[in-house]
Structure formats: C-alpha cells, structure tokens
Amino acid sequence: MSSFTFPSPLYAIADTLDRPELSFIELAEKICAGGAKLLQLRVKDLPTREFLTIAHKVRATCQRYGCLLIINDRADIASAVEADGVHVGQEDLPLEAARKVLGPGKLIGVSTHDPTQALVAERGGADYIGFGPLFGTSTKATGYTARGLEQLREIRALVSLPIVAIGGITAERAPAVLDAGADAVAMISDLVLANDITAKMRETLETVKGPFR
Ligand code: TZP
Ligand code: MG
C-alpha cells in the first residue's frame, strides 16, 4: 500500500479551457506563485508533441516553486518529463500499464466514480484516488450525475487511500468537502476564472488550511 499523502489540501488543475488567452505556462506560473504544492497539468486536444513541450516547461516552473507535478491522462508524457506522477481516468491507460510505464517511484492517481472503482484502484496499487463529479460542473461532460457529500463519506469509509474530490468545487464549498472526508479538493474553474489567479490561490489555500480545520 502506498504511503503517499497530499502535500496540500488544494489540488490545483491547470487547464486553459476557460481562459484561452493564457498559455499553460503562464497559468502554471500564476498558480505556483500563489503557493500551490500540487498541480495537475490537464491538456486536452493538443498534439502529443505540443503537450510534451508544454509539460517540459511546466515541469521547470513546478520545480522552481517546489510544487509536485501530476500529468493528466498520459503516463508516457509524465515519464518523458520526469513529472512526479500521472492521473488516469477509467478510459485511460489502466493502472497496471501506467505503473509499467512510470516505474515504482512515481505517483499514480485514478479517477473513480463509485465504490467498486475506488476499491479496484486501491487494490491495484494507486497512490490516491479522485472521486467525483462531486457537484454539478460545466468544465467536463462527465456522463455521471453529481455524487454529493454523502457518497464521498461512503468512499471515505471504504478506502484508506488519499482522496481528492473533484467537480464543481469552489473555495466556498471546499471546507464542507474536506469535512466529509476528502484529503484534498481539486479545482479548475473557480481558480482559473478568477481575475487574479495568484491571489485566488492564496485565499483558497488559507480557506482550506484553517483556522477551523
Ligand atoms: N473530472 C471530473 S469533474 C471535472 C473533471 C476533470 C471538472 C472539474 O472542474 P471544475 O471547474 O472544478 O468543476
Ligand atoms: Mg483522463
């Protein structure tokens, strides 16, 4: 069983979909400058070579700030840029295959949507699981109804792996999600749509850290 724990309760996801005027590198810089300790690079619909170039640059940014970098979907790109890990969905490379690509020392997170998937990921050697969509979200057409806090509590009782909840989470809703048993909250739109992304990161980090937590 993995002994990984999230370095921060805020799992920031760099996805420029809602901010096409920003490059991934600019976005990652703003997120890291706000104190991120855990960043996922989520690149959809770009050619592999462009994804790779972006990942190399974001890797350098994260290293400069001491922030863990997880690459979404692609174990090959995570390996090529020596990222800290990969995050795979149920349709991506299966856990076992991703582990072969990345080797034992890297992190693998798996998206899960129900108790069975969560248990399979835990037994298969995932380092953490994602669980969602927790609330309604327009960022991704997930094909699932919102799972809600009650289902999150059930998953918490079932697995001992770190859980990052995802989907429709805002700074305002984050404390309730953490109180329901998530170890971290993943956020895209609430961070990325902010006028000042760096300030939003700082504020959100304060919210998820305390003072009542
Ligand atoms: N997976 C499940 S919901 C989601 C992903 C990638 C989107 C999360 O984005 P937001 O804007 O934080 O709801
Ligand atoms: Mg995926």
PDB file of C-alpha atoms and ligand atoms in Angstrom:
ATOM      1  CA  MET A   1       0.000   0.000   0.000  1.00  0.00           C
ATOM      2  CA  SER A   2       1.301   3.427  -0.946  1.00  0.00           C
ATOM      3  CA  SER A   3       2.251   5.780   1.866  1.00  0.00           C
ATOM      4  CA  PHE A   4       1.614   8.902  -0.182  1.00  0.00           C
ATOM      5  CA  THR A   5      -0.114  11.884   1.395  1.00  0.00           C
ATOM      6  CA  PHE A   6      -1.068  15.074  -0.432  1.00  0.00           C
ATOM      7  CA  PRO A   7       1.362  17.902   0.278  1.00  0.00           C
ATOM      8  CA  SER A   8      -1.594  20.303   0.347  1.00  0.00           C
ATOM      9  CA  PRO A   9      -5.389  20.067   0.641  1.00  0.00           C
ATOM     10  CA  LEU A  10      -5.646  22.088  -2.560  1.00  0.00           C
ATOM     11  CA  TYR A  11      -5.083  20.146  -5.768  1.00  0.00           C
ATOM     12  CA  ALA A  12      -4.901  22.834  -8.424  1.00  0.00           C
ATOM     13  CA  ILE A  13      -5.590  21.852 -12.017  1.00  0.00           C
ATOM     14  CA  ALA A  14      -4.050  23.926 -14.797  1.00  0.00           C
ATOM     15  CA  ASP A  15      -6.465  23.812 -17.721  1.00  0.00           C
ATOM     16  CA  THR A  16      -6.737  26.815 -20.003  1.00  0.00           C
ATOM     17  CA  LEU A  17     -10.121  25.904 -21.493  1.00  0.00           C
ATOM     18  CA  ASP A  18     -11.877  28.753 -19.688  1.00  0.00           C
ATOM     19  CA  ARG A  19      -9.005  31.194 -20.262  1.00  0.00           C
ATOM     20  CA  PRO A  20      -7.864  30.740 -23.868  1.00  0.00           C
ATOM     21  CA  GLU A  21      -5.878  33.974 -23.744  1.00  0.00           C
ATOM     22  CA  LEU A  22      -3.488  32.377 -21.251  1.00  0.00           C
ATOM     23  CA  SER A  23      -0.834  29.826 -22.132  1.00  0.00           C
ATOM     24  CA  PHE A  24      -0.440  26.743 -19.954  1.00  0.00           C
ATOM     25  CA  ILE A  25       2.947  28.050 -18.900  1.00  0.00           C
ATOM     26  CA  GLU A  26       1.510  31.413 -17.796  1.00  0.00           C
ATOM     27  CA  LEU A  27      -1.320  29.680 -15.978  1.00  0.00           C
ATOM     28  CA  ALA A  28       1.011  27.275 -14.175  1.00  0.00           C
ATOM     29  CA  GLU A  29       3.240  30.201 -13.171  1.00  0.00           C
ATOM     30  CA  LYS A  30       0.277  32.090 -11.668  1.00  0.00           C
ATOM     31  CA  ILE A  31      -0.927  29.018  -9.784  1.00  0.00           C
ATOM     32  CA  CYS A  32       2.536  28.223  -8.430  1.00  0.00           C
ATOM     33  CA  ALA A  33       3.144  31.857  -7.460  1.00  0.00           C
ATOM     34  CA  GLY A  34       0.012  31.598  -5.309  1.00  0.00           C
ATOM     35  CA  GLY A  35       1.567  28.822  -3.253  1.00  0.00           C
ATOM     36  CA  ALA A  36       0.441  25.607  -4.971  1.00  0.00           C
ATOM     37  CA  LYS A  37       2.186  22.491  -3.722  1.00  0.00           C
ATOM     38  CA  LEU A  38       0.306  20.137  -6.020  1.00  0.00           C
ATOM     39  CA  LEU A  39      -0.545  20.891  -9.621  1.00  0.00           C
ATOM     40  CA  GLN A  40      -2.095  18.767 -12.321  1.00  0.00           C
ATOM     41  CA  LEU A  41      -1.428  19.708 -15.934  1.00  0.00           C
ATOM     42  CA  ARG A  42      -4.605  18.980 -17.898  1.00  0.00           C
ATOM     43  CA  VAL A  43      -4.092  19.357 -21.640  1.00  0.00           C
ATOM     44  CA  LYS A  44      -6.877  18.171 -23.881  1.00  0.00           C
ATOM     45  CA  ASP A  45      -6.977  18.132 -27.679  1.00  0.00           C
ATOM     46  CA  LEU A  46      -3.421  19.171 -28.433  1.00  0.00           C
ATOM     47  CA  PRO A  47      -0.979  17.129 -30.489  1.00  0.00           C
ATOM     48  CA  THR A  48       1.328  14.944 -28.397  1.00  0.00           C
ATOM     49  CA  ARG A  49       4.411  16.984 -29.240  1.00  0.00           C
ATOM     50  CA  GLU A  50       2.773  20.213 -28.143  1.00  0.00           C
ATOM     51  CA  PHE A  51       1.632  18.561 -24.934  1.00  0.00           C
ATOM     52  CA  LEU A  52       5.200  17.341 -24.374  1.00  0.00           C
ATOM     53  CA  THR A  53       6.718  20.794 -24.936  1.00  0.00           C
ATOM     54  CA  ILE A  54       4.217  22.357 -22.543  1.00  0.00           C
ATOM     55  CA  ALA A  55       4.831  19.626 -19.969  1.00  0.00           C
ATOM     56  CA  HIS A  56       8.604  20.225 -20.062  1.00  0.00           C
ATOM     57  CA  LYS A  57       8.084  23.930 -19.402  1.00  0.00           C
ATOM     58  CA  VAL A  58       5.509  23.413 -16.666  1.00  0.00           C
ATOM     59  CA  ARG A  59       7.868  20.853 -15.112  1.00  0.00           C
ATOM     60  CA  ALA A  60      10.543  23.551 -14.886  1.00  0.00           C
ATOM     61  CA  THR A  61       8.073  26.015 -13.349  1.00  0.00           C
ATOM     62  CA  CYS A  62       6.929  23.494 -10.747  1.00  0.00           C
ATOM     63  CA  GLN A  63      10.496  22.609  -9.861  1.00  0.00           C
ATOM     64  CA  ARG A  64      11.330  26.266  -9.357  1.00  0.00           C
ATOM     65  CA  TYR A  65       8.469  26.581  -6.864  1.00  0.00           C
ATOM     66  CA  GLY A  66       8.818  23.179  -5.191  1.00  0.00           C
ATOM     67  CA  CYS A  67       5.409  22.069  -6.418  1.00  0.00           C
ATOM     68  CA  LEU A  68       4.533  18.446  -7.282  1.00  0.00           C
ATOM     69  CA  LEU A  69       3.505  17.971 -10.902  1.00  0.00           C
ATOM     70  CA  ILE A  70       0.958  15.378 -11.987  1.00  0.00           C
ATOM     71  CA  ILE A  71       0.281  14.941 -15.704  1.00  0.00           C
ATOM     72  CA  ASN A  72      -3.290  14.207 -16.652  1.00  0.00           C
ATOM     73  CA  ASP A  73      -4.073  11.151 -18.821  1.00  0.00           C
ATOM     74  CA  ARG A  74      -0.627  10.457 -20.260  1.00  0.00           C
ATOM     75  CA  ALA A  75       1.884   8.228 -18.479  1.00  0.00           C
ATOM     76  CA  ASP A  76       4.263   8.475 -21.436  1.00  0.00           C
ATOM     77  CA  ILE A  77       4.451  12.261 -21.149  1.00  0.00           C
ATOM     78  CA  ALA A  78       4.753  12.093 -17.353  1.00  0.00           C
ATOM     79  CA  SER A  79       7.687   9.726 -17.789  1.00  0.00           C
ATOM     80  CA  ALA A  80       9.346  11.764 -20.538  1.00  0.00           C
ATOM     81  CA  VAL A  81       9.392  14.972 -18.474  1.00  0.00           C
ATOM     82  CA  GLU A  82      10.102  13.188 -15.187  1.00  0.00           C
ATOM     83  CA  ALA A  83       6.948  14.520 -13.610  1.00  0.00           C
ATOM     84  CA  ASP A  84       6.001  13.320 -10.128  1.00  0.00           C
ATOM     85  CA  GLY A  85       3.155  11.258 -11.458  1.00  0.00           C
ATOM     86  CA  VAL A  86       0.180  10.735 -13.702  1.00  0.00           C
ATOM     87  CA  HIS A  87      -3.568  10.905 -13.204  1.00  0.00           C
ATOM     88  CA  VAL A  88      -5.571   8.365 -15.187  1.00  0.00           C
ATOM     89  CA  GLY A  89      -9.288   8.099 -15.769  1.00  0.00           C
ATOM     90  CA  GLN A  90     -11.314   4.936 -16.230  1.00  0.00           C
ATOM     91  CA  GLU A  91     -10.821   5.178 -20.010  1.00  0.00           C
ATOM     92  CA  ASP A  92      -7.089   5.919 -19.921  1.00  0.00           C
ATOM     93  CA  LEU A  93      -4.171   3.513 -19.594  1.00  0.00           C
ATOM     94  CA  PRO A  94      -5.094   1.021 -16.846  1.00  0.00           C
ATOM     95  CA  LEU A  95      -3.247   1.367 -13.559  1.00  0.00           C
ATOM     96  CA  GLU A  96      -1.046  -1.669 -14.110  1.00  0.00           C
ATOM     97  CA  ALA A  97       0.082  -0.455 -17.530  1.00  0.00           C
ATOM     98  CA  ALA A  98       0.650   3.101 -16.265  1.00  0.00           C
ATOM     99  CA  ARG A  99       2.815   1.644 -13.487  1.00  0.00           C
ATOM    100  CA  LYS A 100       4.901  -0.221 -16.068  1.00  0.00           C
ATOM    101  CA  VAL A 101       5.481   2.999 -17.975  1.00  0.00           C
ATOM    102  CA  LEU A 102       6.276   5.124 -14.920  1.00  0.00           C
ATOM    103  CA  GLY A 103       8.055   2.691 -12.609  1.00  0.00           C
ATOM    104  CA  PRO A 104       7.509   2.166  -8.893  1.00  0.00           C
ATOM    105  CA  GLY A 105       8.719   5.508  -7.573  1.00  0.00           C
ATOM    106  CA  LYS A 106       6.107   7.712  -9.236  1.00  0.00           C
ATOM    107  CA  LEU A 107       2.586   8.652  -8.227  1.00  0.00           C
ATOM    108  CA  ILE A 108      -0.490   7.286  -9.936  1.00  0.00           C
ATOM    109  CA  GLY A 109      -3.899   8.754  -9.240  1.00  0.00           C
ATOM    110  CA  VAL A 110      -7.063   7.151 -10.589  1.00  0.00           C
ATOM    111  CA  SER A 111     -10.426   8.830 -11.222  1.00  0.00           C
ATOM    112  CA  THR A 112     -13.237   6.906  -9.580  1.00  0.00           C
ATOM    113  CA  HIS A 113     -16.983   7.423  -9.585  1.00  0.00           C
ATOM    114  CA  ASP A 114     -18.317   4.653  -7.347  1.00  0.00           C
ATOM    115  CA  PRO A 115     -17.288   2.334  -4.522  1.00  0.00           C
ATOM    116  CA  THR A 116     -16.256  -0.539  -6.818  1.00  0.00           C
ATOM    117  CA  GLN A 117     -13.910   1.628  -8.846  1.00  0.00           C
ATOM    118  CA  ALA A 118     -12.425   3.056  -5.642  1.00  0.00           C
ATOM    119  CA  LEU A 119     -11.720  -0.427  -4.247  1.00  0.00           C
ATOM    120  CA  VAL A 120     -10.262  -1.656  -7.538  1.00  0.00           C
ATOM    121  CA  ALA A 121      -7.918   1.345  -7.634  1.00  0.00           C
ATOM    122  CA  GLU A 122      -6.828   0.780  -4.041  1.00  0.00           C
ATOM    123  CA  ARG A 123      -6.215  -2.951  -4.555  1.00  0.00           C
ATOM    124  CA  GLY A 124      -4.402  -2.238  -7.821  1.00  0.00           C
ATOM    125  CA  GLY A 125      -1.822  -0.048  -6.110  1.00  0.00           C
ATOM    126  CA  ALA A 126      -2.973   3.508  -6.836  1.00  0.00           C
ATOM    127  CA  ASP A 127      -1.333   6.220  -4.739  1.00  0.00           C
ATOM    128  CA  TYR A 128      -4.523   8.231  -4.476  1.00  0.00           C
ATOM    129  CA  ILE A 129      -7.980   8.320  -5.986  1.00  0.00           C
ATOM    130  CA  GLY A 130     -10.042  11.107  -7.443  1.00  0.00           C
ATOM    131  CA  PHE A 131     -13.753  10.963  -6.640  1.00  0.00           C
ATOM    132  CA  GLY A 132     -16.455  12.806  -8.495  1.00  0.00           C
ATOM    133  CA  PRO A 133     -18.070  14.617 -10.031  1.00  0.00           C
ATOM    134  CA  LEU A 134     -18.940  15.762  -6.534  1.00  0.00           C
ATOM    135  CA  PHE A 135     -21.196  18.614  -7.633  1.00  0.00           C
ATOM    136  CA  GLY A 136     -22.534  19.760 -10.975  1.00  0.00           C
ATOM    137  CA  THR A 137     -19.846  21.159 -13.255  1.00  0.00           C
ATOM    138  CA  SER A 138     -19.754  22.621 -16.728  1.00  0.00           C
ATOM    139  CA  THR A 139     -15.991  22.121 -17.074  1.00  0.00           C
ATOM    140  CA  LYS A 140     -16.285  18.492 -18.170  1.00  0.00           C
ATOM    141  CA  ALA A 141     -19.127  16.415 -19.566  1.00  0.00           C
ATOM    142  CA  THR A 142     -18.507  13.545 -17.174  1.00  0.00           C
ATOM    143  CA  GLY A 143     -21.529  11.417 -18.034  1.00  0.00           C
ATOM    144  CA  TYR A 144     -22.175  10.970 -14.303  1.00  0.00           C
ATOM    145  CA  THR A 145     -24.663  12.618 -12.012  1.00  0.00           C
ATOM    146  CA  ALA A 146     -23.265  14.632  -9.121  1.00  0.00           C
ATOM    147  CA  ARG A 147     -22.145  12.218  -6.400  1.00  0.00           C
ATOM    148  CA  GLY A 148     -22.586  14.535  -3.428  1.00  0.00           C
ATOM    149  CA  LEU A 149     -21.138  14.648   0.058  1.00  0.00           C
ATOM    150  CA  GLU A 150     -22.945  11.549   1.306  1.00  0.00           C
ATOM    151  CA  GLN A 151     -21.346   9.322  -1.338  1.00  0.00           C
ATOM    152  CA  LEU A 152     -17.994  10.923  -0.563  1.00  0.00           C
ATOM    153  CA  ARG A 153     -18.436   9.871   3.083  1.00  0.00           C
ATOM    154  CA  GLU A 154     -19.141   6.313   1.919  1.00  0.00           C
ATOM    155  CA  ILE A 155     -15.985   6.223  -0.173  1.00  0.00           C
ATOM    156  CA  ARG A 156     -14.021   7.637   2.772  1.00  0.00           C
ATOM    157  CA  ALA A 157     -15.215   4.796   4.956  1.00  0.00           C
ATOM    158  CA  LEU A 158     -14.280   2.244   2.304  1.00  0.00           C
ATOM    159  CA  VAL A 159     -10.724   3.126   1.293  1.00  0.00           C
ATOM    160  CA  SER A 160      -7.693   4.321   3.187  1.00  0.00           C
ATOM    161  CA  LEU A 161      -6.002   5.895   0.162  1.00  0.00           C
ATOM    162  CA  PRO A 162      -5.875   9.684  -0.041  1.00  0.00           C
ATOM    163  CA  ILE A 163      -8.988  11.018  -1.789  1.00  0.00           C
ATOM    164  CA  VAL A 164      -9.174  14.134  -3.904  1.00  0.00           C
ATOM    165  CA  ALA A 165     -12.732  15.226  -4.617  1.00  0.00           C
ATOM    166  CA  ILE A 166     -13.448  16.895  -7.949  1.00  0.00           C
ATOM    167  CA  GLY A 167     -16.266  18.581  -9.797  1.00  0.00           C
ATOM    168  CA  GLY A 168     -17.953  21.900  -9.078  1.00  0.00           C
ATOM    169  CA  ILE A 169     -15.832  22.613  -6.021  1.00  0.00           C
ATOM    170  CA  THR A 170     -15.373  26.259  -5.106  1.00  0.00           C
ATOM    171  CA  ALA A 171     -13.391  27.856  -2.297  1.00  0.00           C
ATOM    172  CA  GLU A 172     -16.701  28.367  -0.522  1.00  0.00           C
ATOM    173  CA  ARG A 173     -17.676  24.699  -0.756  1.00  0.00           C
ATOM    174  CA  ALA A 174     -14.199  23.301  -0.068  1.00  0.00           C
ATOM    175  CA  PRO A 175     -14.380  23.165   3.757  1.00  0.00           C
ATOM    176  CA  ALA A 176     -17.548  21.020   3.676  1.00  0.00           C
ATOM    177  CA  VAL A 177     -15.890  18.671   1.179  1.00  0.00           C
ATOM    178  CA  LEU A 178     -12.826  18.283   3.381  1.00  0.00           C
ATOM    179  CA  ASP A 179     -15.054  17.772   6.416  1.00  0.00           C
ATOM    180  CA  ALA A 180     -16.851  14.968   4.551  1.00  0.00           C
ATOM    181  CA  GLY A 181     -13.563  13.090   4.322  1.00  0.00           C
ATOM    182  CA  ALA A 182     -11.680  14.293   1.243  1.00  0.00           C
ATOM    183  CA  ASP A 183      -7.971  14.806   1.828  1.00  0.00           C
ATOM    184  CA  ALA A 184      -7.827  17.375  -0.934  1.00  0.00           C
ATOM    185  CA  VAL A 185     -10.123  19.348  -3.217  1.00  0.00           C
ATOM    186  CA  ALA A 186      -9.413  19.622  -6.939  1.00  0.00           C
ATOM    187  CA  MET A 187     -10.443  22.857  -8.565  1.00  0.00           C
ATOM    188  CA  ILE A 188     -10.369  24.160 -12.114  1.00  0.00           C
ATOM    189  CA  SER A 189     -12.909  26.865 -12.929  1.00  0.00           C
ATOM    190  CA  ASP A 190     -13.089  28.521  -9.529  1.00  0.00           C
ATOM    191  CA  LEU A 191      -9.325  29.117  -9.701  1.00  0.00           C
ATOM    192  CA  VAL A 192      -8.810  29.677 -13.384  1.00  0.00           C
ATOM    193  CA  LEU A 193     -11.708  32.089 -13.903  1.00  0.00           C
ATOM    194  CA  ALA A 194     -10.506  34.415 -11.143  1.00  0.00           C
ATOM    195  CA  ASN A 195      -9.292  37.842 -12.253  1.00  0.00           C
ATOM    196  CA  ASP A 196      -6.180  37.431 -10.157  1.00  0.00           C
ATOM    197  CA  ILE A 197      -5.391  33.714 -10.187  1.00  0.00           C
ATOM    198  CA  THR A 198      -2.407  34.061  -7.857  1.00  0.00           C
ATOM    199  CA  ALA A 199      -4.434  35.942  -5.236  1.00  0.00           C
ATOM    200  CA  LYS A 200      -7.278  33.430  -5.589  1.00  0.00           C
ATOM    201  CA  MET A 201      -4.829  30.584  -4.971  1.00  0.00           C
ATOM    202  CA  ARG A 202      -3.511  32.280  -1.828  1.00  0.00           C
ATOM    203  CA  GLU A 203      -7.001  32.947  -0.482  1.00  0.00           C
ATOM    204  CA  THR A 204      -8.180  29.420  -1.262  1.00  0.00           C
ATOM    205  CA  LEU A 205      -5.159  27.925   0.460  1.00  0.00           C
ATOM    206  CA  GLU A 206      -5.990  29.939   3.562  1.00  0.00           C
ATOM    207  CA  THR A 207      -9.591  28.713   3.394  1.00  0.00           C
ATOM    208  CA  VAL A 208      -8.642  25.051   3.119  1.00  0.00           C
ATOM    209  CA  LYS A 209      -5.959  25.252   5.805  1.00  0.00           C
ATOM    210  CA  GLY A 210      -7.985  26.720   8.599  1.00  0.00           C
ATOM    211  CA  PRO A 211      -8.464  28.243  11.063  1.00  0.00           C
ATOM    212  CA  PHE A 212     -11.078  25.614  11.988  1.00  0.00           C
ATOM    213  CA  ARG A 213      -9.503  22.669  10.235  1.00  0.00           C
TER     214      ARG A 213
HETATM  215  N1  TZP B   1     -13.318  15.366 -13.659  1.00  0.00           N
HETATM  216  C1  TZP B   1     -14.466  15.244 -13.013  1.00  0.00           C
HETATM  217  S1  TZP B   1     -15.259  16.731 -12.834  1.00  0.00           S
HETATM  218  C2  TZP B   1     -14.013  17.551 -13.641  1.00  0.00           C
HETATM  219  C3  TZP B   1     -13.041  16.643 -14.026  1.00  0.00           C
HETATM  220  C4  TZP B   1     -11.820  16.958 -14.766  1.00  0.00           C
HETATM  221  C5  TZP B   1     -14.029  19.006 -13.891  1.00  0.00           C
HETATM  222  C6  TZP B   1     -13.693  19.797 -12.671  1.00  0.00           C
HETATM  223  O1  TZP B   1     -13.688  21.162 -12.992  1.00  0.00           O
HETATM  224  P1  TZP B   1     -14.365  22.270 -12.056  1.00  0.00           P
HETATM  225  O2  TZP B   1     -14.329  23.519 -12.894  1.00  0.00           O
HETATM  226  O3  TZP B   1     -13.507  22.401 -10.830  1.00  0.00           O
HETATM  227  O4  TZP B   1     -15.767  21.809 -11.770  1.00  0.00           O
HETATM  228 MG    MG B   2      -8.291  11.205 -18.241  1.00  0.00          MG
END
